[in-house]
PDB file of C-alpha atoms and ligand atoms in Angstrom:
ATOM      1  CA  MET L   1     -47.050 -19.580 207.915  1.00 90.00           C
ATOM      2  CA  ILE L   2     -46.710 -23.020 210.007  1.00 94.00           C
ATOM      3  CA  LYS L   3     -46.442 -22.547 214.113  1.00 96.00           C
ATOM      4  CA  HIS L   4     -43.768 -25.490 214.700  1.00 98.00           C
ATOM      5  CA  LEU L   5     -42.093 -28.613 212.126  1.00 98.00           C
ATOM      6  CA  ARG L   6     -42.235 -30.815 213.774  1.00 98.00           C
ATOM      7  CA  SER L   7     -42.802 -33.350 210.544  1.00 98.00           C
ATOM      8  CA  ALA L   8     -42.793 -32.787 206.772  1.00 98.00           C
ATOM      9  CA  ALA L   9     -45.605 -34.046 206.218  1.00 96.00           C
ATOM     10  CA  ASP L  10     -46.391 -30.134 208.263  1.00 96.00           C
ATOM     11  CA  LEU L  11     -45.222 -28.334 205.224  1.00 98.00           C
ATOM     12  CA  ASP L  12     -47.279 -28.115 202.195  1.00 98.00           C
ATOM     13  CA  ALA L  13     -44.829 -27.453 198.590  1.00 98.00           C
ATOM     14  CA  ALA L  14     -46.362 -23.579 198.548  1.00 98.00           C
ATOM     15  CA  THR L  15     -44.362 -23.472 201.989  1.00 98.00           C
ATOM     16  CA  ALA L  16     -41.346 -25.901 201.586  1.00 98.00           C
ATOM     17  CA  THR L  17     -40.560 -23.484 198.421  1.00 98.00           C
ATOM     18  CA  LEU L  18     -40.897 -20.602 199.984  1.00 98.00           C
ATOM     19  CA  ILE L  19     -37.957 -22.155 203.193  1.00 98.00           C
ATOM     20  CA  LEU L  20     -36.505 -22.854 200.225  1.00 98.00           C
ATOM     21  CA  ASP L  21     -35.518 -19.704 198.357  1.00 98.00           C
ATOM     22  CA  THR L  22     -35.527 -18.447 202.029  1.00 97.00           C
ATOM     23  CA  ALA L  23     -32.615 -20.292 203.130  1.00 98.00           C
ATOM     24  CA  GLY L  24     -31.116 -19.144 199.100  1.00 97.00           C
ATOM     25  CA  GLU L  25     -31.357 -15.654 200.429  1.00 95.00           C
ATOM     26  CA  MET L  26     -29.526 -16.504 204.090  1.00 95.00           C
ATOM     27  CA  ALA L  27     -27.184 -18.389 202.154  1.00 95.00           C
ATOM     28  CA  ALA L  28     -26.211 -15.098 200.509  1.00 90.00           C
ATOM     29  CA  LEU L  29     -25.248 -14.971 203.525  1.00 85.00           C
ATOM     30  CA  ALA L  30     -22.349 -17.094 204.318  1.00 80.00           C
ATOM     31  CA  GLY L  31     -19.868 -15.514 201.406  1.00 81.00           C
ATOM     32  CA  ARG L  32     -20.030 -11.470 203.354  1.00 86.00           C
ATOM     33  CA  GLU L  33     -17.176 -10.899 206.186  1.00 87.00           C
ATOM     34  CA  VAL L  34     -20.041 -10.046 208.774  1.00 87.00           C
ATOM     35  CA  LYS L  35     -22.481 -13.583 208.393  1.00 84.00           C
ATOM     36  CA  LYS L  36     -24.797 -11.590 210.942  1.00 92.00           C
ATOM     37  CA  LEU L  37     -28.605 -10.256 210.921  1.00 94.00           C
ATOM     38  CA  PRO L  38     -31.096  -8.700 213.040  1.00 94.00           C
ATOM     39  CA  THR L  39     -33.188 -10.193 212.915  1.00 94.00           C
ATOM     40  CA  LEU L  40     -34.599 -12.796 215.759  1.00 96.00           C
ATOM     41  CA  ARG L  41     -32.606 -10.079 218.109  1.00 95.00           C
ATOM     42  CA  GLY L  42     -33.441 -10.352 221.832  1.00 94.00           C
ATOM     43  CA  ARG L  43     -35.441 -13.420 220.901  1.00 96.00           C
ATOM     44  CA  THR L  44     -34.653 -17.006 222.697  1.00 96.00           C
ATOM     45  CA  VAL L  45     -34.332 -20.226 221.092  1.00 97.00           C
ATOM     46  CA  VAL L  46     -32.900 -23.658 223.451  1.00 96.00           C
ATOM     47  CA  ASN L  47     -31.017 -26.148 221.269  1.00 95.00           C
ATOM     48  CA  LEU L  48     -32.479 -28.801 223.781  1.00 95.00           C
ATOM     49  CA  PHE L  49     -30.605 -33.146 222.650  1.00 94.00           C
ATOM     50  CA  TYR L  50     -30.986 -35.497 224.107  1.00 93.00           C
ATOM     51  CA  GLU L  51     -28.955 -37.827 221.321  1.00 92.00           C
ATOM     52  CA  ASP L  52     -25.875 -37.465 220.212  1.00 87.00           C
ATOM     53  CA  SER L  53     -25.294 -34.237 217.236  1.00 91.00           C
ATOM     54  CA  THR L  54     -22.225 -33.097 215.500  1.00 90.00           C
ATOM     55  CA  ARG L  55     -23.937 -31.701 212.187  1.00 94.00           C
ATOM     56  CA  THR L  56     -27.293 -30.355 213.022  1.00 97.00           C
ATOM     57  CA  ARG L  57     -26.456 -29.652 216.666  1.00 96.00           C
ATOM     58  CA  ILE L  58     -23.295 -26.880 215.409  1.00 96.00           C
ATOM     59  CA  SER L  59     -25.616 -26.372 212.408  1.00 97.00           C
ATOM     60  CA  PHE L  60     -28.567 -25.281 214.579  1.00 98.00           C
ATOM     61  CA  GLU L  61     -26.300 -22.935 217.057  1.00 97.00           C
ATOM     62  CA  ALA L  62     -25.472 -20.951 214.103  1.00 96.00           C
ATOM     63  CA  ALA L  63     -28.320 -20.408 212.477  1.00 97.00           C
ATOM     64  CA  ALA L  64     -29.444 -18.653 215.192  1.00 97.00           C
ATOM     65  CA  LYS L  65     -26.784 -16.804 216.335  1.00 97.00           C
ATOM     66  CA  ARG L  66     -26.801 -15.642 212.192  1.00 96.00           C
ATOM     67  CA  LEU L  67     -30.806 -14.219 212.981  1.00 97.00           C
ATOM     68  CA  SER L  68     -28.603 -13.472 216.033  1.00 96.00           C
ATOM     69  CA  ALA L  69     -30.700 -14.490 218.687  1.00 97.00           C
ATOM     70  CA  ASP L  70     -29.705 -15.169 222.139  1.00 96.00           C
ATOM     71  CA  VAL L  71     -28.760 -19.349 222.127  1.00 96.00           C
ATOM     72  CA  ILE L  72     -29.252 -21.597 224.808  1.00 94.00           C
ATOM     73  CA  ASN L  73     -27.320 -25.003 224.770  1.00 91.00           C
ATOM     74  CA  PHE L  74     -29.109 -27.638 227.067  1.00 87.00           C
ATOM     75  CA  SER L  75     -27.843 -31.098 226.142  1.00 82.00           C
ATOM     76  CA  ALA L  76     -29.707 -34.130 228.490  1.00 79.00           C
ATOM     77  CA  LYS L  77     -25.503 -34.805 229.765  1.00 76.00           C
ATOM     78  CA  GLY L  78     -24.979 -33.252 232.641  1.00 71.00           C
ATOM     79  CA  SER L  79     -28.416 -31.465 232.573  1.00 75.00           C
ATOM     80  CA  SER L  80     -31.181 -32.657 235.393  1.00 77.00           C
ATOM     81  CA  VAL L  81     -32.611 -35.456 233.253  1.00 77.00           C
ATOM     82  CA  SER L  82     -29.435 -37.689 234.168  1.00 69.00           C
ATOM     83  CA  LYS L  83     -31.336 -36.700 237.592  1.00 72.00           C
ATOM     84  CA  GLY L  84     -34.662 -38.442 235.736  1.00 72.00           C
ATOM     85  CA  GLU L  85     -36.412 -35.379 235.078  1.00 80.00           C
ATOM     86  CA  SER L  86     -39.214 -35.215 232.646  1.00 88.00           C
ATOM     87  CA  LEU L  87     -39.345 -34.266 229.438  1.00 91.00           C
ATOM     88  CA  LYS L  88     -42.717 -32.297 230.992  1.00 92.00           C
ATOM     89  CA  ASP L  89     -41.296 -30.429 233.836  1.00 92.00           C
ATOM     90  CA  THR L  90     -38.335 -29.651 231.237  1.00 90.00           C
ATOM     91  CA  ALA L  91     -40.517 -28.398 228.926  1.00 90.00           C
ATOM     92  CA  LEU L  92     -42.356 -26.414 231.849  1.00 91.00           C
ATOM     93  CA  THR L  93     -38.864 -25.254 232.602  1.00 90.00           C
ATOM     94  CA  LEU L  94     -37.861 -23.962 228.865  1.00 88.00           C
ATOM     95  CA  GLN L  95     -41.330 -22.188 229.154  1.00 88.00           C
ATOM     96  CA  ALA L  96     -40.972 -20.182 231.968  1.00 90.00           C
ATOM     97  CA  MET L  97     -37.378 -19.203 231.223  1.00 88.00           C
ATOM     98  CA  GLY L  98     -39.534 -18.467 228.072  1.00 90.00           C
ATOM     99  CA  ALA L  99     -38.610 -20.030 224.614  1.00 95.00           C
ATOM    100  CA  ASP L 100     -39.712 -18.204 221.769  1.00 96.00           C
ATOM    101  CA  ALA L 101     -38.598 -21.342 219.627  1.00 97.00           C
ATOM    102  CA  VAL L 102     -37.246 -24.710 221.177  1.00 97.00           C
ATOM    103  CA  VAL L 103     -35.052 -27.415 219.309  1.00 98.00           C
ATOM    104  CA  ILE L 104     -35.404 -30.757 219.899  1.00 97.00           C
ATOM    105  CA  ARG L 105     -33.419 -33.436 219.236  1.00 97.00           C
ATOM    106  CA  HIS L 106     -35.056 -37.167 220.761  1.00 95.00           C
ATOM    107  CA  PRO L 107     -34.812 -40.955 220.829  1.00 93.00           C
ATOM    108  CA  ALA L 108     -38.015 -41.443 221.287  1.00 94.00           C
ATOM    109  CA  SER L 109     -40.633 -40.900 217.932  1.00 95.00           C
ATOM    110  CA  GLY L 110     -42.578 -38.084 218.785  1.00 95.00           C
ATOM    111  CA  ALA L 111     -41.154 -36.498 221.466  1.00 96.00           C
ATOM    112  CA  PRO L 112     -41.564 -32.833 219.333  1.00 97.00           C
ATOM    113  CA  HIS L 113     -45.256 -33.597 219.502  1.00 97.00           C
ATOM    114  CA  ARG L 114     -45.605 -33.753 223.174  1.00 95.00           C
ATOM    115  CA  LEU L 115     -43.550 -30.894 223.585  1.00 96.00           C
ATOM    116  CA  ALA L 116     -45.669 -28.530 221.170  1.00 96.00           C
ATOM    117  CA  GLN L 117     -48.326 -29.248 223.781  1.00 95.00           C
ATOM    118  CA  TRP L 118     -46.197 -28.157 226.523  1.00 94.00           C
ATOM    119  CA  VAL L 119     -44.251 -24.360 225.544  1.00 95.00           C
ATOM    120  CA  ASP L 120     -46.072 -22.070 224.133  1.00 95.00           C
ATOM    121  CA  GLY L 121     -42.407 -21.188 221.795  1.00 96.00           C
ATOM    122  CA  SER L 122     -42.545 -22.715 217.882  1.00 97.00           C
ATOM    123  CA  VAL L 123     -41.351 -26.753 218.137  1.00 98.00           C
ATOM    124  CA  VAL L 124     -38.537 -27.563 215.642  1.00 98.00           C
ATOM    125  CA  ASN L 125     -37.409 -31.561 215.526  1.00 98.00           C
ATOM    126  CA  ALA L 126     -33.869 -31.849 214.745  1.00 98.00           C
ATOM    127  CA  GLY L 127     -34.304 -35.816 214.801  1.00 98.00           C
ATOM    128  CA  ASP L 128     -37.455 -37.937 217.048  1.00 97.00           C
ATOM    129  CA  GLY L 129     -36.389 -41.341 217.048  1.00 95.00           C
ATOM    130  CA  THR L 130     -36.637 -43.466 213.828  1.00 94.00           C
ATOM    131  CA  HIS L 131     -39.165 -40.906 213.304  1.00 95.00           C
ATOM    132  CA  GLU L 132     -38.683 -37.772 211.136  1.00 97.00           C
ATOM    133  CA  HIS L 133     -35.605 -35.583 210.889  1.00 98.00           C
ATOM    134  CA  PRO L 134     -37.823 -32.506 208.421  1.00 98.00           C
ATOM    135  CA  THR L 135     -34.703 -30.382 208.158  1.00 98.00           C
ATOM    136  CA  GLN L 136     -31.839 -32.622 207.054  1.00 98.00           C
ATOM    137  CA  ALA L 137     -34.905 -33.171 204.195  1.00 98.00           C
ATOM    138  CA  LEU L 138     -34.984 -29.311 203.886  1.00 98.00           C
ATOM    139  CA  LEU L 139     -31.210 -28.722 203.055  1.00 98.00           C
ATOM    140  CA  ASP L 140     -30.780 -32.090 201.094  1.00 98.00           C
ATOM    141  CA  ALA L 141     -33.695 -30.565 198.661  1.00 98.00           C
ATOM    142  CA  TYR L 142     -31.757 -27.025 199.293  1.00 98.00           C
ATOM    143  CA  THR L 143     -29.044 -28.822 197.690  1.00 98.00           C
ATOM    144  CA  MET L 144     -30.727 -31.215 195.001  1.00 98.00           C
ATOM    145  CA  ARG L 145     -32.491 -27.846 193.834  1.00 98.00           C
ATOM    146  CA  SER L 146     -29.224 -25.951 194.300  1.00 97.00           C
ATOM    147  CA  ARG L 147     -26.682 -28.736 192.308  1.00 97.00           C
ATOM    148  CA  LEU L 148     -29.702 -29.460 189.404  1.00 98.00           C
ATOM    149  CA  GLY L 149     -31.819 -26.664 188.810  1.00 98.00           C
ATOM    150  CA  ARG L 150     -35.293 -28.812 190.226  1.00 98.00           C
ATOM    151  CA  LEU L 151     -37.284 -30.795 192.180  1.00 98.00           C
ATOM    152  CA  ASP L 152     -39.907 -31.852 189.947  1.00 98.00           C
ATOM    153  CA  GLY L 153     -39.631 -35.155 188.355  1.00 98.00           C
ATOM    154  CA  LEU L 154     -35.989 -35.400 189.571  1.00 98.00           C
ATOM    155  CA  LYS L 155     -35.365 -39.183 190.437  1.00 98.00           C
ATOM    156  CA  VAL L 156     -34.425 -39.599 193.590  1.00 98.00           C
ATOM    157  CA  ALA L 157     -32.756 -42.689 195.278  1.00 98.00           C
ATOM    158  CA  ILE L 158     -32.307 -43.159 198.725  1.00 98.00           C
ATOM    159  CA  VAL L 159     -30.321 -46.903 199.547  1.00 98.00           C
ATOM    160  CA  GLY L 160     -29.904 -48.805 203.010  1.00 97.00           C
ATOM    161  CA  ASP L 161     -30.601 -48.794 205.959  1.00 96.00           C
ATOM    162  CA  VAL L 162     -34.101 -47.154 205.388  1.00 95.00           C
ATOM    163  CA  LEU L 163     -35.799 -48.575 208.268  1.00 93.00           C
ATOM    164  CA  HIS L 164     -33.838 -46.817 211.191  1.00 94.00           C
ATOM    165  CA  SER L 165     -33.893 -43.603 208.719  1.00 96.00           C
ATOM    166  CA  ARG L 166     -35.593 -40.846 209.947  1.00 96.00           C
ATOM    167  CA  VAL L 167     -33.692 -39.560 207.069  1.00 97.00           C
ATOM    168  CA  ALA L 168     -34.906 -41.330 204.758  1.00 96.00           C
ATOM    169  CA  ARG L 169     -38.488 -41.190 206.282  1.00 95.00           C
ATOM    170  CA  SER L 170     -38.616 -36.919 205.350  1.00 97.00           C
ATOM    171  CA  ASN L 171     -36.964 -37.201 202.487  1.00 97.00           C
ATOM    172  CA  VAL L 172     -40.269 -39.431 201.357  1.00 95.00           C
ATOM    173  CA  LEU L 173     -42.466 -37.268 202.547  1.00 95.00           C
ATOM    174  CA  LEU L 174     -41.151 -33.323 201.921  1.00 97.00           C
ATOM    175  CA  LEU L 175     -39.594 -34.818 197.956  1.00 97.00           C
ATOM    176  CA  THR L 176     -42.623 -35.854 196.847  1.00 95.00           C
ATOM    177  CA  THR L 177     -44.874 -33.159 198.157  1.00 97.00           C
ATOM    178  CA  LEU L 178     -42.329 -31.379 195.725  1.00 98.00           C
ATOM    179  CA  GLY L 179     -42.691 -33.427 192.944  1.00 97.00           C
ATOM    180  CA  ALA L 180     -39.951 -35.465 192.651  1.00 98.00           C
ATOM    181  CA  GLU L 181     -39.585 -39.946 191.890  1.00 97.00           C
ATOM    182  CA  ILE L 182     -38.240 -41.958 195.320  1.00 96.00           C
ATOM    183  CA  THR L 183     -36.986 -44.873 194.477  1.00 96.00           C
ATOM    184  CA  VAL L 184     -36.318 -46.912 198.614  1.00 96.00           C
ATOM    185  CA  VAL L 185     -33.383 -49.105 197.768  1.00 97.00           C
ATOM    186  CA  GLY L 186     -31.982 -51.801 199.749  1.00 96.00           C
ATOM    187  CA  PRO L 187     -31.660 -55.436 201.316  1.00 95.00           C
ATOM    188  CA  PRO L 188     -35.598 -56.433 201.384  1.00 92.00           C
ATOM    189  CA  THR L 189     -34.756 -56.532 205.872  1.00 93.00           C
ATOM    190  CA  LEU L 190     -34.026 -52.838 206.026  1.00 94.00           C
ATOM    191  CA  ILE L 191     -37.394 -52.091 203.906  1.00 92.00           C
ATOM    192  CA  PRO L 192     -40.810 -53.388 205.849  1.00 77.00           C
ATOM    193  CA  LEU L 193     -42.868 -54.013 202.965  1.00 73.00           C
ATOM    194  CA  ASP L 194     -45.845 -50.899 203.141  1.00 73.00           C
ATOM    195  CA  LEU L 195     -43.585 -48.438 204.765  1.00 75.00           C
ATOM    196  CA  ALA L 196     -42.625 -47.680 201.739  1.00 74.00           C
ATOM    197  CA  ALA L 197     -46.796 -46.624 200.621  1.00 76.00           C
ATOM    198  CA  ALA L 198     -47.140 -46.072 203.765  1.00 77.00           C
ATOM    199  CA  LEU L 199     -45.255 -43.393 202.940  1.00 75.00           C
ATOM    200  CA  SER L 200     -46.630 -42.235 200.116  1.00 80.00           C
ATOM    201  CA  PRO L 201     -48.078 -44.714 197.444  1.00 84.00           C
ATOM    202  CA  ALA L 202     -45.852 -43.706 194.784  1.00 89.00           C
ATOM    203  CA  THR L 203     -43.159 -44.322 196.571  1.00 93.00           C
ATOM    204  CA  LYS L 204     -41.005 -47.492 194.669  1.00 94.00           C
ATOM    205  CA  VAL L 205     -39.483 -50.831 195.959  1.00 93.00           C
ATOM    206  CA  SER L 206     -36.332 -52.237 194.558  1.00 95.00           C
ATOM    207  CA  TYR L 207     -33.772 -54.535 196.563  1.00 95.00           C
ATOM    208  CA  ASP L 208     -31.259 -54.157 193.124  1.00 98.00           C
ATOM    209  CA  LEU L 209     -29.149 -51.342 194.228  1.00 98.00           C
ATOM    210  CA  ASP L 210     -27.062 -51.532 190.024  1.00 98.00           C
ATOM    211  CA  SER L 211     -30.180 -51.895 187.989  1.00 98.00           C
ATOM    212  CA  VAL L 212     -31.674 -48.547 189.325  1.00 98.00           C
ATOM    213  CA  LEU L 213     -28.975 -46.434 189.449  1.00 98.00           C
ATOM    214  CA  PRO L 214     -29.167 -45.464 185.274  1.00 98.00           C
ATOM    215  CA  ASP L 215     -31.911 -43.821 185.763  1.00 98.00           C
ATOM    216  CA  MET L 216     -31.461 -41.965 188.616  1.00 98.00           C
ATOM    217  CA  ASP L 217     -29.661 -37.841 189.069  1.00 98.00           C
ATOM    218  CA  VAL L 218     -30.119 -38.583 193.386  1.00 98.00           C
ATOM    219  CA  VAL L 219     -28.673 -41.035 194.627  1.00 98.00           C
ATOM    220  CA  MET L 220     -28.863 -40.799 198.361  1.00 98.00           C
ATOM    221  CA  MET L 221     -26.768 -43.479 200.556  1.00 98.00           C
ATOM    222  CA  LEU L 222     -27.940 -43.700 204.069  1.00 98.00           C
ATOM    223  CA  ARG L 223     -26.192 -45.365 207.572  1.00 97.00           C
ATOM    224  CA  VAL L 224     -26.175 -48.039 208.574  1.00 96.00           C
ATOM    225  CA  GLN L 225     -27.719 -47.498 212.460  1.00 94.00           C
ATOM    226  CA  THR L 226     -26.173 -50.240 214.100  1.00 89.00           C
ATOM    227  CA  GLU L 227     -26.809 -48.479 217.502  1.00 88.00           C
ATOM    228  CA  ARG L 228     -30.984 -49.176 216.374  1.00 88.00           C
ATOM    229  CA  MET L 229     -30.170 -52.494 216.047  1.00 87.00           C
ATOM    230  CA  GLN L 230     -31.460 -55.321 217.683  1.00 81.00           C
ATOM    231  CA  ASP L 231     -31.716 -57.417 215.421  1.00 80.00           C
ATOM    232  CA  SER L 232     -29.074 -59.315 212.742  1.00 85.00           C
ATOM    233  CA  TYR L 233     -30.720 -57.765 209.657  1.00 89.00           C
ATOM    234  CA  PHE L 234     -27.673 -58.709 206.611  1.00 91.00           C
ATOM    235  CA  PRO L 235     -25.304 -61.361 207.577  1.00 88.00           C
ATOM    236  CA  SER L 236     -22.345 -59.569 207.431  1.00 91.00           C
ATOM    237  CA  ALA L 237     -21.014 -55.242 206.995  1.00 91.00           C
ATOM    238  CA  ARG L 238     -19.208 -56.828 203.930  1.00 94.00           C
ATOM    239  CA  GLU L 239     -21.645 -58.164 202.020  1.00 94.00           C
ATOM    240  CA  TYR L 240     -24.098 -55.810 203.244  1.00 96.00           C
ATOM    241  CA  SER L 241     -21.621 -52.921 200.985  1.00 97.00           C
ATOM    242  CA  ARG L 242     -21.028 -55.611 198.271  1.00 97.00           C
ATOM    243  CA  ARG L 243     -24.507 -55.022 197.583  1.00 97.00           C
ATOM    244  CA  TYR L 244     -25.420 -51.522 199.098  1.00 98.00           C
ATOM    245  CA  GLY L 245     -22.517 -50.114 199.649  1.00 98.00           C
ATOM    246  CA  LEU L 246     -21.150 -47.121 196.539  1.00 98.00           C
ATOM    247  CA  ASP L 247     -18.166 -47.695 195.174  1.00 98.00           C
ATOM    248  CA  ILE L 248     -16.477 -46.248 192.103  1.00 98.00           C
ATOM    249  CA  ALA L 249     -17.660 -49.234 189.739  1.00 98.00           C
ATOM    250  CA  ARG L 250     -21.038 -48.464 190.882  1.00 98.00           C
ATOM    251  CA  MET L 251     -20.741 -44.456 191.018  1.00 98.00           C
ATOM    252  CA  ARG L 252     -19.872 -44.717 187.221  1.00 98.00           C
ATOM    253  CA  LYS L 253     -23.043 -46.725 186.366  1.00 98.00           C
ATOM    254  CA  LEU L 254     -25.207 -43.295 187.366  1.00 98.00           C
ATOM    255  CA  PRO L 255     -25.191 -40.866 184.461  1.00 98.00           C
ATOM    256  CA  GLU L 256     -22.996 -38.494 184.106  1.00 97.00           C
ATOM    257  CA  HIS L 257     -25.362 -35.147 185.876  1.00 98.00           C
ATOM    258  CA  ALA L 258     -25.959 -36.868 188.963  1.00 98.00           C
ATOM    259  CA  ILE L 259     -24.891 -35.930 192.661  1.00 98.00           C
ATOM    260  CA  VAL L 260     -24.223 -37.991 195.613  1.00 98.00           C
ATOM    261  CA  MET L 261     -25.287 -37.309 198.915  1.00 98.00           C
ATOM    262  CA  HIS L 262     -25.553 -38.206 202.350  1.00 98.00           C
ATOM    263  CA  PRO L 263     -26.716 -37.166 205.152  1.00 98.00           C
ATOM    264  CA  GLY L 264     -23.527 -38.036 208.070  1.00 96.00           C
ATOM    265  CA  PRO L 265     -21.896 -39.453 210.022  1.00 96.00           C
ATOM    266  CA  MET L 266     -21.224 -41.444 207.419  1.00 96.00           C
ATOM    267  CA  ASN L 267     -19.568 -45.502 208.298  1.00 94.00           C
ATOM    268  CA  ARG L 268     -16.670 -44.639 205.284  1.00 96.00           C
ATOM    269  CA  GLY L 269     -15.985 -48.383 204.305  1.00 95.00           C
ATOM    270  CA  MET L 270     -19.663 -49.701 204.890  1.00 95.00           C
ATOM    271  CA  GLU L 271     -21.970 -48.122 202.393  1.00 97.00           C
ATOM    272  CA  ILE L 272     -20.095 -46.014 200.428  1.00 98.00           C
ATOM    273  CA  THR L 273     -16.165 -46.016 199.988  1.00 98.00           C
ATOM    274  CA  PRO L 274     -13.716 -43.152 200.295  1.00 98.00           C
ATOM    275  CA  GLU L 275     -13.308 -42.596 197.102  1.00 98.00           C
ATOM    276  CA  VAL L 276     -16.901 -41.558 196.071  1.00 98.00           C
ATOM    277  CA  ALA L 277     -17.603 -39.300 199.733  1.00 98.00           C
ATOM    278  CA  ASP L 278     -14.744 -37.107 198.401  1.00 98.00           C
ATOM    279  CA  SER L 279     -15.275 -37.259 195.029  1.00 98.00           C
ATOM    280  CA  SER L 280     -16.398 -34.388 193.407  1.00 96.00           C
ATOM    281  CA  ARG L 281     -20.444 -35.717 192.588  1.00 97.00           C
ATOM    282  CA  SER L 282     -20.325 -35.599 195.701  1.00 98.00           C
ATOM    283  CA  THR L 283     -22.136 -33.330 197.552  1.00 98.00           C
ATOM    284  CA  ILE L 284     -21.737 -34.303 201.405  1.00 98.00           C
ATOM    285  CA  VAL L 285     -19.551 -31.093 202.334  1.00 97.00           C
ATOM    286  CA  GLU L 286     -22.360 -28.885 200.920  1.00 97.00           C
ATOM    287  CA  GLN L 287     -24.960 -30.670 202.384  1.00 98.00           C
ATOM    288  CA  VAL L 288     -23.684 -29.494 205.728  1.00 97.00           C
ATOM    289  CA  ALA L 289     -23.297 -25.748 204.358  1.00 95.00           C
ATOM    290  CA  ASN L 290     -26.683 -25.780 203.206  1.00 97.00           C
ATOM    291  CA  GLY L 291     -27.872 -26.907 206.987  1.00 98.00           C
ATOM    292  CA  VAL L 292     -27.050 -23.954 208.241  1.00 97.00           C
ATOM    293  CA  SER L 293     -28.957 -21.659 205.314  1.00 97.00           C
ATOM    294  CA  ALA L 294     -32.137 -24.279 205.829  1.00 98.00           C
ATOM    295  CA  ARG L 295     -32.540 -23.666 209.453  1.00 98.00           C
ATOM    296  CA  MET L 296     -31.939 -19.787 209.200  1.00 98.00           C
ATOM    297  CA  ALA L 297     -34.634 -20.127 206.992  1.00 98.00           C
ATOM    298  CA  VAL L 298     -37.099 -22.407 209.076  1.00 98.00           C
ATOM    299  CA  LEU L 299     -35.939 -19.908 212.108  1.00 98.00           C
ATOM    300  CA  TYR L 300     -36.620 -16.913 210.287  1.00 97.00           C
ATOM    301  CA  LEU L 301     -39.344 -17.830 208.955  1.00 97.00           C
ATOM    302  CA  LEU L 302     -41.184 -20.182 212.096  1.00 97.00           C
ATOM    303  CA  LEU L 303     -40.773 -16.628 214.818  1.00 95.00           C
ATOM    304  CA  GLY L 304     -42.121 -14.175 212.151  1.00 83.00           C
ATOM    305  CA  GLY L 305     -39.765 -13.337 209.432  1.00 74.00           C
ATOM    306  CA  LYS L 306     -41.828 -12.625 206.395  1.00 61.00           C
ATOM    307  CA  ALA L 307     -40.194 -13.450 202.627  1.00 54.00           C
TER     308      ALA L 307
HETATM  309  N1  LIG P 401     -27.994 -37.196 211.340  1.00 67.60           N
HETATM  310  C1  LIG P 401     -28.838 -38.294 210.862  1.00 67.60           C
HETATM  311  C2  LIG P 401     -29.782 -38.235 212.464  1.00 67.60           C
HETATM  312  O1  LIG P 401     -29.905 -37.308 213.175  1.00 67.60           O
HETATM  313  C3  LIG P 401     -28.590 -39.474 210.168  1.00 67.60           C
HETATM  314  C4  LIG P 401     -27.923 -40.713 210.718  1.00 67.60           C
HETATM  315  O2  LIG P 401     -27.695 -40.411 212.204  1.00 67.60           O
HETATM  316  O3  LIG P 401     -27.718 -41.838 210.416  1.00 67.60           O
HETATM  317  O4  LIG P 401     -30.799 -38.867 211.633  1.00 67.60           O
END
């Protein structure tokens, strides 16, 4: 088993499949009255969040607690980070406290890689800048597999603000490893020419959502990340929705069995309409539930658990 999960590229097909299978076993636990396993008793998991998060932070906390680990939640706001403490000094503090795993979210791409050089424990990337979010990709893959029965040969469209999306990057890497066929779709300004090819040469690019939909098993809508945009990438929100938003009329172009995904948080009315987000095709709430199982599997296996 690998020690750190910094990138979806850390996972080969066998390791990724082992994590997804283990997540399946963890999910069975969620249905029980007592949702706890003793497996990580006495181990310490630190959640180190330098960037806002709702789902991911709660999900990692629930995952670690369900495995009976001691959980320390650290958020940069209200800590010595706001006094200017560096990531390295924070890392050394965690090291001194004997963290077995550090889950890190950071606005700088590559922060988990640096952290892994300073701590002895396992490092899990919970989102670094615009770079990667590997556990999101795992929970997405798990959701696809449990809804559609397979990943190999699955046709997946990843739609919208690909440029700023760590979710897109990690999904392209992981899903390609697991045999899915990816098409990234969005305005040319949000899909730099060499991005898709750099991630995986097999990734297709399209600027026309309507023509792609009839062929897809999965459509994954991305949030338009205005907080990371320094330039204007499209004329207006209305224009963006008109071309790349998923509404009911567009959703009907998908095959009957296809599912609609979104990692959250959603800009309802922009990249996805409320009717689509709340429809029976949407797996958005399921993705959140599966996130806990996937993160349990990651913590369990990285910290030495057996399949
Ligand atoms: N929650 C995801 C992330 O942290 C997606 C998003 O923010 O749009 O990357």
